[in-house]
């Protein structure tokens, strides 16, 4: 089996990783191959789905050209610094340059222990693998930067968590797996040469325009800040809650990474927290921009020693860069809200208009996704207000807001049908609703039934289209199916 590997990370100094082979598993079986993504990578999907391909995806066979490594990194977990984390259950097989010329990592997640496993078993359970598959592919379909799922396989072995669960391996594709925590790994060791090597490596990979700039480290920080501000704004627009925004789970590429206890909210509530381990609500929906900026400040600290000849010169540069996060985020967030509301022009009062709607949604426990989706029709015709009003406990609360919104729309003019079409491209009809994800996982894990997973995956591929069929994929959970807690399952 030949995959077009072209590895670069494994040629960095030995401190960056440990060479380690995946641990073979008993009886691998294919769950899913992402055919579109495989082709994008220049890989024939039927080869991946073949018995030999499944052995590779399960870590039983290492393909020619792979150079398997576990990457070293550190990180702040819930605010506590851990000087060594690293790939404890993931192994980077190597990189390929895709058809568009982009370098992409191919990584197995759940492929056995590594020197970074600490007390973990290096394995993944089928549930979290399916969750990541669904969530990351949904994000991609929503147009949000994210790592991708190339394949999922079961291992034929059980993993021990709270119970015995079927084991699985996810093949993850990322534009790189370098995290804020990777920088922290070198900074914590005082390895300035390692830091510089890492920074130059990621600049060449993600910001090649900066490669020859004398002030490239400062500008690299700016670029990461800009990417994260844009990314977190996009999360907010779709009601996504990452759940574990530890610095080791923030990629400098600007892709969403590490789908553990992540979830999309149903009813709008800025305080929403799903993760069972996030007791203090550190990673609550509304806190995400604050935390992103906090994480970026940790990256800035790492770069201080290489950014300028002296810390006295570096510090104000780093502070200025971090300070831009808020304005970049606010701008991206507001721009997205405007698009969600069908506003093409930018006016002073737009932020207040959007916030007023969100406040009313929170008070009325209105469904985040459905309000915006149904607004598309209401924007074109006030006769379509009914379905939006129905989402509010007190429908007159919506009416009061809608009156102001309509004045604003009228002032702007424009074609109503065009506006509706534009809004429908911004406001998804379907998101990976928690109760649906849980049901798909339960069917697969408890009964070996992949049909609900497949059906959900299919509708999530075109989130801006009304889902066909009677399954009600767009609908919020009935009260008895609401999910309040998610688990990372590690
Ligand atoms: P996460 O919470 O998924 O970001 O993982 C945090 C750290 O724990 C990383 O260093 C992981 O590699 C490690 N880890 C998570 N689950 C396992 C596992 N089952 N076995 C070994 N290491 C793990
Ligand atoms: Mg992680």
Short mmCIF file of C-alpha atoms and ligand atoms in Angstrom, two decimals:
data_model
loop_
_atom_site.label_atom_id
_atom_site.label_comp_id
_atom_site.label_asym_id
_atom_site.label_seq_id
_atom_site.Cartn_x
_atom_site.Cartn_y
_atom_site.Cartn_z
CA UNK A 1 0.00 0.00 0.00
CA UNK A 2 1.38 3.36 -1.01
CA UNK A 3 0.40 6.68 0.50
CA UNK A 4 2.15 9.75 -0.89
CA UNK A 5 4.01 10.65 2.33
CA UNK A 6 6.30 13.65 2.44
CA UNK A 7 7.33 14.00 6.07
CA UNK A 8 8.86 17.08 7.63
CA UNK A 9 8.10 17.05 11.37
CA UNK A 10 9.95 13.78 11.91
CA UNK A 11 13.07 15.43 10.52
CA UNK A 12 13.11 18.04 13.28
CA UNK A 13 15.47 17.51 16.26
CA UNK A 14 14.92 14.48 18.47
CA UNK A 15 13.51 16.60 21.32
CA UNK A 16 10.38 17.29 19.25
CA UNK A 17 8.95 13.76 19.32
CA UNK A 18 9.54 10.11 20.04
CA UNK A 19 9.53 7.51 17.29
CA UNK A 20 6.92 4.90 18.16
CA UNK A 21 4.99 2.27 16.30
CA UNK A 22 1.23 1.83 16.60
CA UNK A 23 0.29 -1.23 18.67
CA UNK A 24 -1.38 -3.88 16.49
CA UNK A 25 -4.99 -4.72 17.31
CA UNK A 26 -6.92 -7.98 17.11
CA UNK A 27 -9.58 -7.69 14.48
CA UNK A 28 -9.97 -4.31 12.81
CA UNK A 29 -13.15 -3.48 10.94
CA UNK A 30 -13.96 -0.46 8.89
CA UNK A 31 -16.62 1.90 10.21
CA UNK A 32 -16.26 4.73 7.73
CA UNK A 33 -13.94 6.19 5.12
CA UNK A 34 -14.21 9.82 4.11
CA UNK A 35 -14.05 9.36 0.36
CA UNK A 36 -14.07 13.03 -0.57
CA UNK A 37 -11.27 13.83 1.83
CA UNK A 38 -9.25 10.81 0.71
CA UNK A 39 -9.39 12.01 -2.89
CA UNK A 40 -8.45 15.51 -1.79
CA UNK A 41 -5.34 13.96 -0.25
CA UNK A 42 -4.52 12.05 -3.40
CA UNK A 43 -5.45 8.73 -1.80
CA UNK A 44 -7.73 6.24 -3.49
CA UNK A 45 -10.62 5.69 -1.02
CA UNK A 46 -11.11 2.11 -2.17
CA UNK A 47 -7.52 1.38 -1.14
CA UNK A 48 -8.25 2.72 2.34
CA UNK A 49 -11.38 0.58 2.53
CA UNK A 50 -9.54 -2.56 1.38
CA UNK A 51 -8.41 -5.13 3.99
CA UNK A 52 -4.88 -3.81 3.70
CA UNK A 53 -6.09 -0.21 4.09
CA UNK A 54 -8.09 -1.12 7.19
CA UNK A 55 -4.97 -2.68 8.70
CA UNK A 56 -3.19 0.63 8.18
CA UNK A 57 -6.09 2.62 9.65
CA UNK A 58 -6.05 0.35 12.70
CA UNK A 59 -2.30 0.62 13.18
CA UNK A 60 -1.67 -3.04 12.39
CA UNK A 61 0.45 -2.26 9.40
CA UNK A 62 2.60 0.79 8.82
CA UNK A 63 2.45 1.97 5.23
CA UNK A 64 5.53 2.56 3.18
CA UNK A 65 6.85 6.09 3.63
CA UNK A 66 5.30 6.61 7.05
CA UNK A 67 7.59 7.68 9.88
CA UNK A 68 5.40 7.22 12.97
CA UNK A 69 6.03 9.60 15.85
CA UNK A 70 4.35 10.83 19.01
CA UNK A 71 4.69 14.60 19.25
CA UNK A 72 5.90 16.25 22.44
CA UNK A 73 3.89 19.08 23.94
CA UNK A 74 2.99 20.66 27.25
CA UNK A 75 -0.06 22.68 28.19
CA UNK A 76 -2.28 24.46 30.63
CA UNK A 77 -5.14 22.18 31.56
CA UNK A 78 -7.95 24.14 33.21
CA UNK A 79 -5.40 26.82 34.06
CA UNK A 80 -2.82 24.44 35.56
CA UNK A 81 0.49 24.09 33.76
CA UNK A 82 1.60 20.55 32.93
CA UNK A 83 5.16 20.61 31.55
CA UNK A 84 4.78 17.36 29.66
CA UNK A 85 1.68 16.03 27.94
CA UNK A 86 2.39 14.90 24.39
CA UNK A 87 0.61 12.44 22.11
CA UNK A 88 -0.44 9.81 24.63
CA UNK A 89 -2.88 8.02 22.37
CA UNK A 90 -2.11 9.48 18.97
CA UNK A 91 0.61 8.69 16.47
CA UNK A 92 1.48 10.87 13.53
CA UNK A 93 2.03 8.57 10.57
CA UNK A 94 3.35 11.35 8.41
CA UNK A 95 2.35 14.18 6.11
CA UNK A 96 1.02 14.33 2.60
CA UNK A 97 0.81 17.31 0.29
CA UNK A 98 -2.77 17.40 -0.92
CA UNK A 99 -4.06 18.15 -4.41
CA UNK A 100 -4.28 21.85 -3.58
CA UNK A 101 -0.64 21.86 -2.48
CA UNK A 102 -1.38 22.01 1.25
CA UNK A 103 0.66 19.93 3.66
CA UNK A 104 -1.60 17.79 5.87
CA UNK A 105 -0.82 15.55 8.83
CA UNK A 106 -2.23 12.04 8.92
CA UNK A 107 -2.56 10.88 12.48
CA UNK A 108 -4.01 7.80 14.14
CA UNK A 109 -5.87 8.54 17.36
CA UNK A 110 -6.35 5.56 19.68
CA UNK A 111 -3.53 3.49 18.18
CA UNK A 112 -1.85 2.42 21.41
CA UNK A 113 0.44 3.72 24.11
CA UNK A 114 3.39 6.02 23.56
CA UNK A 115 6.07 7.32 25.93
CA UNK A 116 3.64 10.19 26.63
CA UNK A 117 0.75 7.99 27.75
CA UNK A 118 1.37 8.44 31.49
CA UNK A 119 -1.31 6.24 33.09
CA UNK A 120 -3.48 6.09 29.96
CA UNK A 121 -3.91 3.08 27.73
CA UNK A 122 -3.33 4.92 24.46
CA UNK A 123 -6.68 3.72 23.22
CA UNK A 124 -9.96 5.33 22.22
CA UNK A 125 -13.48 4.05 22.61
CA UNK A 126 -15.87 3.90 19.69
CA UNK A 127 -18.22 6.54 21.17
CA UNK A 128 -15.71 9.41 21.30
CA UNK A 129 -14.36 8.40 17.87
CA UNK A 130 -17.81 8.66 16.33
CA UNK A 131 -18.44 11.92 18.17
CA UNK A 132 -15.27 13.43 16.76
CA UNK A 133 -16.06 12.09 13.31
CA UNK A 134 -19.52 13.69 13.30
CA UNK A 135 -18.55 16.96 14.95
CA UNK A 136 -15.41 17.65 12.94
CA UNK A 137 -17.06 16.80 9.63
CA UNK A 138 -20.06 18.96 10.56
CA UNK A 139 -17.73 21.86 11.29
CA UNK A 140 -16.03 21.40 7.94
CA UNK A 141 -19.40 21.41 6.17
CA UNK A 142 -20.31 24.59 8.05
CA UNK A 143 -17.18 26.15 6.58
CA UNK A 144 -15.35 26.40 9.91
CA UNK A 145 -11.62 25.62 10.01
CA UNK A 146 -11.15 22.22 11.59
CA UNK A 147 -9.17 19.03 11.66
CA UNK A 148 -10.88 16.36 9.60
CA UNK A 149 -11.85 12.74 9.98
CA UNK A 150 -10.41 10.53 7.25
CA UNK A 151 -11.60 7.24 8.67
CA UNK A 152 -12.85 5.34 11.69
CA UNK A 153 -12.26 1.68 12.41
CA UNK A 154 -13.10 -0.58 15.31
CA UNK A 155 -10.26 -2.62 16.78
CA UNK A 156 -12.02 -5.82 17.82
CA UNK A 157 -10.72 -5.14 21.32
CA UNK A 158 -12.43 -3.71 24.35
CA UNK A 159 -11.18 -0.66 26.23
CA UNK A 160 -11.75 -0.20 29.92
CA UNK A 161 -13.42 3.04 30.92
CA UNK A 162 -16.34 3.15 33.38
CA UNK A 163 -17.39 0.02 31.54
CA UNK A 164 -15.89 -2.23 28.87
CA UNK A 165 -16.38 -0.46 25.57
CA UNK A 166 -15.54 -1.32 21.97
CA UNK A 167 -12.21 0.18 20.98
CA UNK A 168 -11.73 2.27 17.84
CA UNK A 169 -9.17 4.34 15.99
CA UNK A 170 -9.85 7.65 14.27
CA UNK A 171 -7.64 8.81 11.44
CA UNK A 172 -7.35 12.54 11.85
CA UNK A 173 -6.13 14.95 9.21
CA UNK A 174 -4.86 18.38 10.23
CA UNK A 175 -3.01 21.17 8.53
CA UNK A 176 -0.64 20.57 11.44
CA UNK A 177 -0.79 19.35 15.00
CA UNK A 178 1.37 22.11 16.46
CA UNK A 179 -0.38 23.57 19.47
CA UNK A 180 0.17 26.48 21.81
CA UNK A 181 1.30 23.71 24.16
CA UNK A 182 4.04 22.65 21.74
CA UNK A 183 5.66 26.06 22.23
CA UNK A 184 5.16 25.74 25.97
CA UNK A 185 7.01 22.43 25.95
CA UNK A 186 10.23 24.12 24.79
CA UNK A 187 9.73 27.33 26.76
CA UNK A 188 9.27 25.38 30.00
CA UNK A 189 12.62 23.67 29.39
CA UNK A 190 14.36 26.91 28.59
CA UNK A 191 15.19 25.42 25.19
CA UNK A 192 15.46 28.63 23.18
CA UNK A 193 17.04 26.89 20.21
CA UNK A 194 14.15 24.41 20.13
CA UNK A 195 11.65 27.28 20.30
CA UNK A 196 13.29 29.02 17.39
CA UNK A 197 13.34 25.81 15.37
CA UNK A 198 9.67 25.22 16.11
CA UNK A 199 8.70 28.80 15.28
CA UNK A 200 10.61 28.72 11.99
CA UNK A 201 9.04 25.38 11.16
CA UNK A 202 5.46 26.54 11.70
CA UNK A 203 6.10 29.85 9.97
CA UNK A 204 7.33 27.97 6.90
CA UNK A 205 4.28 25.76 7.09
CA UNK A 206 1.49 28.20 7.97
CA UNK A 207 2.80 31.69 7.32
CA UNK A 208 5.40 31.31 4.57
CA UNK A 209 5.05 35.00 3.68
CA UNK A 210 6.75 35.81 6.98
CA UNK A 211 9.66 33.42 6.55
CA UNK A 212 12.22 36.05 5.61
CA UNK A 213 10.92 38.90 7.75
CA UNK A 214 13.30 40.02 10.50
CA UNK A 215 10.34 40.53 12.86
CA UNK A 216 8.75 37.22 11.88
CA UNK A 217 8.11 35.91 15.42
CA UNK A 218 6.10 38.96 16.40
CA UNK A 219 4.18 38.78 13.15
CA UNK A 220 3.62 35.08 13.58
CA UNK A 221 2.02 35.83 16.94
CA UNK A 222 -0.21 38.41 15.24
CA UNK A 223 -1.20 35.81 12.65
CA UNK A 224 -2.11 33.21 15.27
CA UNK A 225 -4.10 35.83 17.19
CA UNK A 226 -5.96 36.76 14.02
CA UNK A 227 -6.74 33.13 13.15
CA UNK A 228 -8.00 32.33 16.64
CA UNK A 229 -10.15 35.47 16.80
CA UNK A 230 -11.76 34.52 13.50
CA UNK A 231 -12.16 30.89 14.55
CA UNK A 232 -13.79 31.51 17.91
CA UNK A 233 -16.16 34.03 16.31
CA UNK A 234 -17.25 31.31 13.90
CA UNK A 235 -17.83 28.92 16.81
CA UNK A 236 -20.05 31.50 18.45
CA UNK A 237 -22.10 31.93 15.27
CA UNK A 238 -23.12 28.27 15.26
CA UNK A 239 -23.47 27.79 19.01
CA UNK A 240 -20.40 25.56 19.27
CA UNK A 241 -18.86 24.94 22.67
CA UNK A 242 -15.42 23.38 22.48
CA UNK A 243 -15.45 22.25 26.08
CA UNK A 244 -11.69 21.78 26.72
CA UNK A 245 -9.89 24.87 25.50
CA UNK A 246 -6.67 23.88 27.21
CA UNK A 247 -3.57 25.33 25.57
CA UNK A 248 -2.66 21.88 24.26
CA UNK A 249 -5.98 21.84 22.44
CA UNK A 250 -5.40 25.09 20.54
CA UNK A 251 -3.70 24.65 17.18
CA UNK A 252 -1.57 27.50 15.82
CA UNK A 253 -2.97 26.73 12.36
CA UNK A 254 -6.33 28.17 13.44
CA UNK A 255 -8.17 24.89 13.03
CA UNK A 256 -10.60 23.59 15.62
CA UNK A 257 -8.87 20.63 17.23
CA UNK A 258 -9.62 18.02 19.85
CA UNK A 259 -13.27 17.16 19.88
CA UNK A 260 -13.71 15.73 23.35
CA UNK A 261 -16.75 16.90 25.27
CA UNK A 262 -17.63 19.51 22.62
CA UNK A 263 -21.27 20.20 21.86
CA UNK A 264 -23.60 22.58 20.07
CA UNK A 265 -26.15 24.31 22.22
CA UNK A 266 -29.85 23.96 21.63
CA UNK A 267 -31.59 26.75 23.58
CA UNK A 268 -29.52 29.91 23.62
CA UNK A 269 -27.84 30.43 26.96
CA UNK A 270 -24.45 32.12 27.06
CA UNK A 271 -23.58 30.30 30.29
CA UNK A 272 -23.94 26.88 28.70
CA UNK A 273 -21.38 24.27 29.77
CA UNK A 274 -21.61 20.64 28.69
CA UNK A 275 -18.36 19.07 29.78
CA UNK A 276 -18.71 16.94 32.89
CA UNK A 277 -15.26 17.98 34.07
CA UNK A 278 -15.71 21.74 33.59
CA UNK A 279 -17.06 22.37 37.08
CA UNK A 280 -16.31 26.09 37.19
CA UNK A 281 -17.64 26.82 33.74
CA UNK A 282 -14.20 27.99 32.61
CA UNK A 283 -15.00 26.90 29.06
CA UNK A 284 -18.64 28.04 28.95
CA UNK A 285 -19.97 29.30 25.60
CA UNK A 286 -19.63 33.00 26.38
CA UNK A 287 -16.21 32.54 27.98
CA UNK A 288 -14.58 31.15 24.84
CA UNK A 289 -13.18 34.44 23.51
CA UNK A 290 -11.75 35.31 26.94
CA UNK A 291 -10.10 31.91 27.20
CA UNK A 292 -8.76 32.05 23.65
CA UNK A 293 -7.07 35.32 24.48
CA UNK A 294 -5.69 33.84 27.71
CA UNK A 295 -4.24 30.92 25.77
CA UNK A 296 -2.69 33.28 23.24
CA UNK A 297 -1.05 35.20 26.07
CA UNK A 298 0.61 31.91 27.05
CA UNK A 299 1.89 31.57 23.47
CA UNK A 300 3.15 35.16 23.61
CA UNK A 301 5.09 34.38 26.79
CA UNK A 302 6.84 31.52 25.03
CA UNK A 303 7.86 33.76 22.16
CA UNK A 304 9.27 36.55 24.34
CA UNK A 305 12.81 35.17 24.31
CA UNK A 306 13.00 35.00 20.52
CA UNK A 307 10.87 37.99 19.60
CA UNK A 308 13.41 40.70 20.42
CA UNK A 309 16.97 40.93 21.74
CA UNK A 310 15.78 41.75 25.26
CA UNK A 311 12.63 40.94 27.26
CA UNK A 312 12.16 44.69 27.83
CA UNK A 313 11.71 45.14 24.10
CA UNK A 314 9.71 41.97 23.59
CA UNK A 315 7.11 42.49 26.30
CA UNK A 316 5.32 45.54 24.88
CA UNK A 317 5.29 43.92 21.42
CA UNK A 318 3.69 40.78 22.78
CA UNK A 319 1.19 42.76 24.83
CA UNK A 320 0.20 44.84 21.83
CA UNK A 321 -0.35 41.71 19.79
CA UNK A 322 -2.49 40.03 22.45
CA UNK A 323 -4.46 43.25 22.92
CA UNK A 324 -5.62 43.07 19.29
CA UNK A 325 -7.49 39.85 20.00
CA UNK A 326 -10.56 41.54 21.44
CA UNK A 327 -11.07 43.98 18.60
CA UNK A 328 -10.40 41.31 16.00
CA UNK A 329 -12.85 38.98 17.69
CA UNK A 330 -15.51 41.67 18.18
CA UNK A 331 -15.27 42.67 14.55
CA UNK A 332 -15.51 39.12 13.24
CA UNK A 333 -18.29 38.26 15.67
CA UNK A 334 -20.36 41.33 14.76
CA UNK A 335 -19.77 40.85 11.04
CA UNK A 336 -21.13 37.32 11.34
CA UNK A 337 -24.13 38.43 13.36
CA UNK A 338 -24.91 40.97 10.66
CA UNK A 339 -24.85 38.25 8.04
CA UNK A 340 -27.03 36.05 10.25
CA UNK A 341 -29.55 38.88 10.54
CA UNK A 342 -29.52 39.66 6.81
CA UNK A 343 -27.79 43.02 7.18
CA UNK A 344 -25.41 43.95 4.40
CA UNK A 345 -24.50 47.41 5.61
CA UNK A 346 -22.65 48.09 8.82
CA UNK A 347 -24.30 50.57 11.16
CA UNK A 348 -23.56 51.80 14.63
CA UNK A 349 -26.67 50.25 16.17
CA UNK A 350 -26.14 46.72 14.78
CA UNK A 351 -24.34 45.30 17.81
CA UNK A 352 -27.14 46.47 20.10
CA UNK A 353 -29.79 45.10 17.74
CA UNK A 354 -28.14 41.67 17.67
CA UNK A 355 -27.52 41.65 21.42
CA UNK A 356 -31.14 42.58 22.08
CA UNK A 357 -32.29 39.54 20.11
CA UNK A 358 -29.81 37.27 21.91
CA UNK A 359 -30.94 38.59 25.31
CA UNK A 360 -34.56 37.91 24.43
CA UNK A 361 -33.63 34.43 23.20
CA UNK A 362 -31.87 33.71 26.49
CA UNK A 363 -34.83 34.88 28.57
CA UNK A 364 -37.21 32.87 26.41
CA UNK A 365 -35.02 29.72 26.11
CA UNK A 366 -35.34 30.00 22.34
CA UNK A 367 -33.47 27.52 20.19
CA UNK A 368 -30.33 29.21 18.84
CA UNK A 369 -30.16 27.47 15.48
CA UNK A 370 -33.87 27.54 14.71
CA UNK A 371 -34.39 31.22 15.56
CA UNK A 372 -31.79 32.28 13.01
CA UNK A 373 -32.87 29.72 10.45
CA UNK A 374 -36.52 30.78 10.66
CA UNK A 375 -35.53 34.43 10.55
CA UNK A 376 -34.46 33.82 6.95
CA UNK A 377 -38.10 33.44 5.92
CA UNK A 378 -39.30 36.17 8.25
CA UNK A 379 -36.80 38.55 6.65
CA UNK A 380 -38.48 38.03 3.32
CA UNK A 381 -42.04 38.15 4.57
CA UNK A 382 -43.49 39.19 7.96
CA UNK A 383 -46.21 36.59 7.39
CA UNK A 384 -43.50 34.03 8.24
CA UNK A 385 -43.05 35.41 11.76
CA UNK A 386 -45.22 32.69 13.31
CA UNK A 387 -42.59 29.91 13.35
CA UNK A 388 -40.03 32.28 14.90
CA UNK A 389 -42.47 33.55 17.53
CA UNK A 390 -43.28 29.97 18.48
CA UNK A 391 -39.69 29.53 19.67
CA UNK A 392 -40.12 32.15 22.40
CA UNK A 393 -41.89 31.47 25.70
CA UNK A 394 -43.36 34.94 25.32
CA UNK A 395 -43.83 35.46 21.56
CA UNK A 396 -44.45 39.19 22.00
CA UNK A 397 -40.84 39.48 23.10
CA UNK A 398 -39.87 38.52 19.56
CA UNK A 399 -42.45 40.90 18.05
CA UNK A 400 -40.97 43.86 19.88
CA UNK A 401 -37.50 43.06 18.55
CA UNK A 402 -38.74 42.23 15.05
CA UNK A 403 -40.31 45.69 14.72
CA UNK A 404 -36.90 47.34 15.16
CA UNK A 405 -35.21 44.78 12.91
CA UNK A 406 -37.70 45.47 10.11
CA UNK A 407 -37.11 49.19 10.27
CA UNK A 408 -33.42 48.44 9.88
CA UNK A 409 -34.00 46.04 6.96
CA UNK A 410 -36.29 48.53 5.23
CA UNK A 411 -33.72 51.30 5.57
CA UNK A 412 -31.24 49.10 3.80
CA UNK A 413 -33.56 48.06 0.99
CA UNK A 414 -32.47 45.29 -1.36
CA UNK A 415 -34.23 42.29 -2.79
CA UNK A 416 -36.11 40.22 -0.19
CA UNK A 417 -35.52 36.88 -1.92
CA UNK A 418 -31.84 37.56 -2.32
CA UNK A 419 -31.62 38.44 1.35
CA UNK A 420 -33.36 35.25 2.33
CA UNK A 421 -31.03 33.18 0.14
CA UNK A 422 -27.97 34.91 1.62
CA UNK A 423 -29.24 34.34 5.15
CA UNK A 424 -29.84 30.68 4.41
CA UNK A 425 -26.20 30.32 3.50
CA UNK A 426 -25.26 31.73 6.93
CA UNK A 427 -27.78 30.10 9.22
CA UNK A 428 -27.65 26.31 9.16
CA UNK A 429 -30.81 24.23 9.31
CA UNK A 430 -28.96 21.31 10.86
CA UNK A 431 -26.24 21.12 13.46
CA UNK A 432 -25.00 17.99 15.25
CA UNK A 433 -27.55 18.17 18.01
CA UNK A 434 -26.42 16.42 21.12
CA UNK A 435 -29.36 14.10 21.48
CA UNK A 436 -28.83 12.97 17.88
CA UNK A 437 -25.13 12.43 18.39
CA UNK A 438 -25.78 10.48 21.59
CA UNK A 439 -28.44 8.36 19.88
CA UNK A 440 -26.09 7.59 16.98
CA UNK A 441 -23.32 6.61 19.38
CA UNK A 442 -25.60 4.50 21.51
CA UNK A 443 -26.91 2.57 18.51
CA UNK A 444 -23.36 1.88 17.32
CA UNK A 445 -21.91 0.98 20.70
CA UNK A 446 -24.83 -0.93 22.21
CA UNK A 447 -26.22 -2.61 19.13
CA UNK A 448 -23.55 -2.41 16.45
CA UNK A 449 -26.06 -0.42 14.40
CA UNK A 450 -24.37 2.25 12.31
CA UNK A 451 -27.51 3.39 10.48
CA UNK A 452 -28.23 6.37 12.81
CA UNK A 453 -24.59 7.47 12.54
CA UNK A 454 -24.75 7.28 8.75
CA UNK A 455 -28.06 9.14 8.57
CA UNK A 456 -26.85 11.93 10.83
CA UNK A 457 -23.54 12.17 9.02
CA UNK A 458 -25.40 12.49 5.71
CA UNK A 459 -27.60 15.43 6.77
CA UNK A 460 -24.65 17.19 8.40
CA UNK A 461 -22.84 17.18 5.07
CA UNK A 462 -25.24 19.83 3.74
CA UNK A 463 -26.18 21.81 6.84
CA UNK A 464 -27.61 24.77 4.94
CA UNK A 465 -30.23 22.66 3.15
CA UNK A 466 -33.51 21.74 4.78
CA UNK A 467 -33.14 18.10 5.71
CA UNK A 468 -35.38 15.82 3.68
CA UNK A 469 -37.44 13.06 5.26
CA UNK A 470 -39.44 12.82 8.43
CA UNK A 471 -36.56 12.18 10.87
CA UNK A 472 -36.62 15.71 12.21
CA UNK A 473 -32.87 16.27 12.18
CA UNK A 474 -33.42 20.02 12.43
CA UNK A 475 -35.59 19.75 15.52
CA UNK A 476 -34.40 20.48 19.05
CA UNK A 477 -34.61 17.62 21.54
CA UNK A 478 -37.92 16.85 23.19
CA UNK A 479 -37.62 17.58 26.94
CA UNK A 480 -36.90 13.97 27.86
CA UNK A 481 -34.03 13.74 25.35
CA UNK A 482 -32.15 16.86 26.37
CA UNK A 483 -28.46 16.29 26.97
CA UNK A 484 -26.88 18.39 29.70
CA UNK A 485 -23.56 16.63 30.16
CA UNK A 486 -20.91 15.39 27.78
CA UNK A 487 -17.84 13.33 28.57
CA UNK A 488 -14.48 13.35 26.88
CA UNK A 489 -14.31 9.60 27.30
CA UNK A 490 -10.52 9.43 27.54
P1 LIG B 1 -7.10 15.60 25.83
O1 LIG B 1 -7.88 15.85 27.05
O2 LIG B 1 -7.75 14.66 24.88
O3 LIG B 1 -6.66 16.86 25.17
O4 LIG B 1 -5.76 14.85 26.30
C1 LIG B 1 -4.90 15.41 27.23
C2 LIG B 1 -3.66 14.56 27.37
O5 LIG B 1 -3.98 13.25 27.84
C3 LIG B 1 -2.87 14.36 26.09
O6 LIG B 1 -1.51 14.33 26.41
C4 LIG B 1 -3.36 13.01 25.63
O7 LIG B 1 -2.42 12.39 24.79
C5 LIG B 1 -3.51 12.27 26.93
N1 LIG B 1 -4.50 11.19 26.84
C6 LIG B 1 -5.83 11.29 26.72
N2 LIG B 1 -6.42 10.09 26.66
C7 LIG B 1 -5.43 9.17 26.75
C8 LIG B 1 -5.38 7.74 26.74
N3 LIG B 1 -6.48 7.00 26.63
N4 LIG B 1 -4.17 7.15 26.85
C9 LIG B 1 -3.04 7.88 26.96
N5 LIG B 1 -3.02 9.22 26.97
C10 LIG B 1 -4.20 9.87 26.86
MG1 LIG B 2 -5.75 17.19 23.47
#
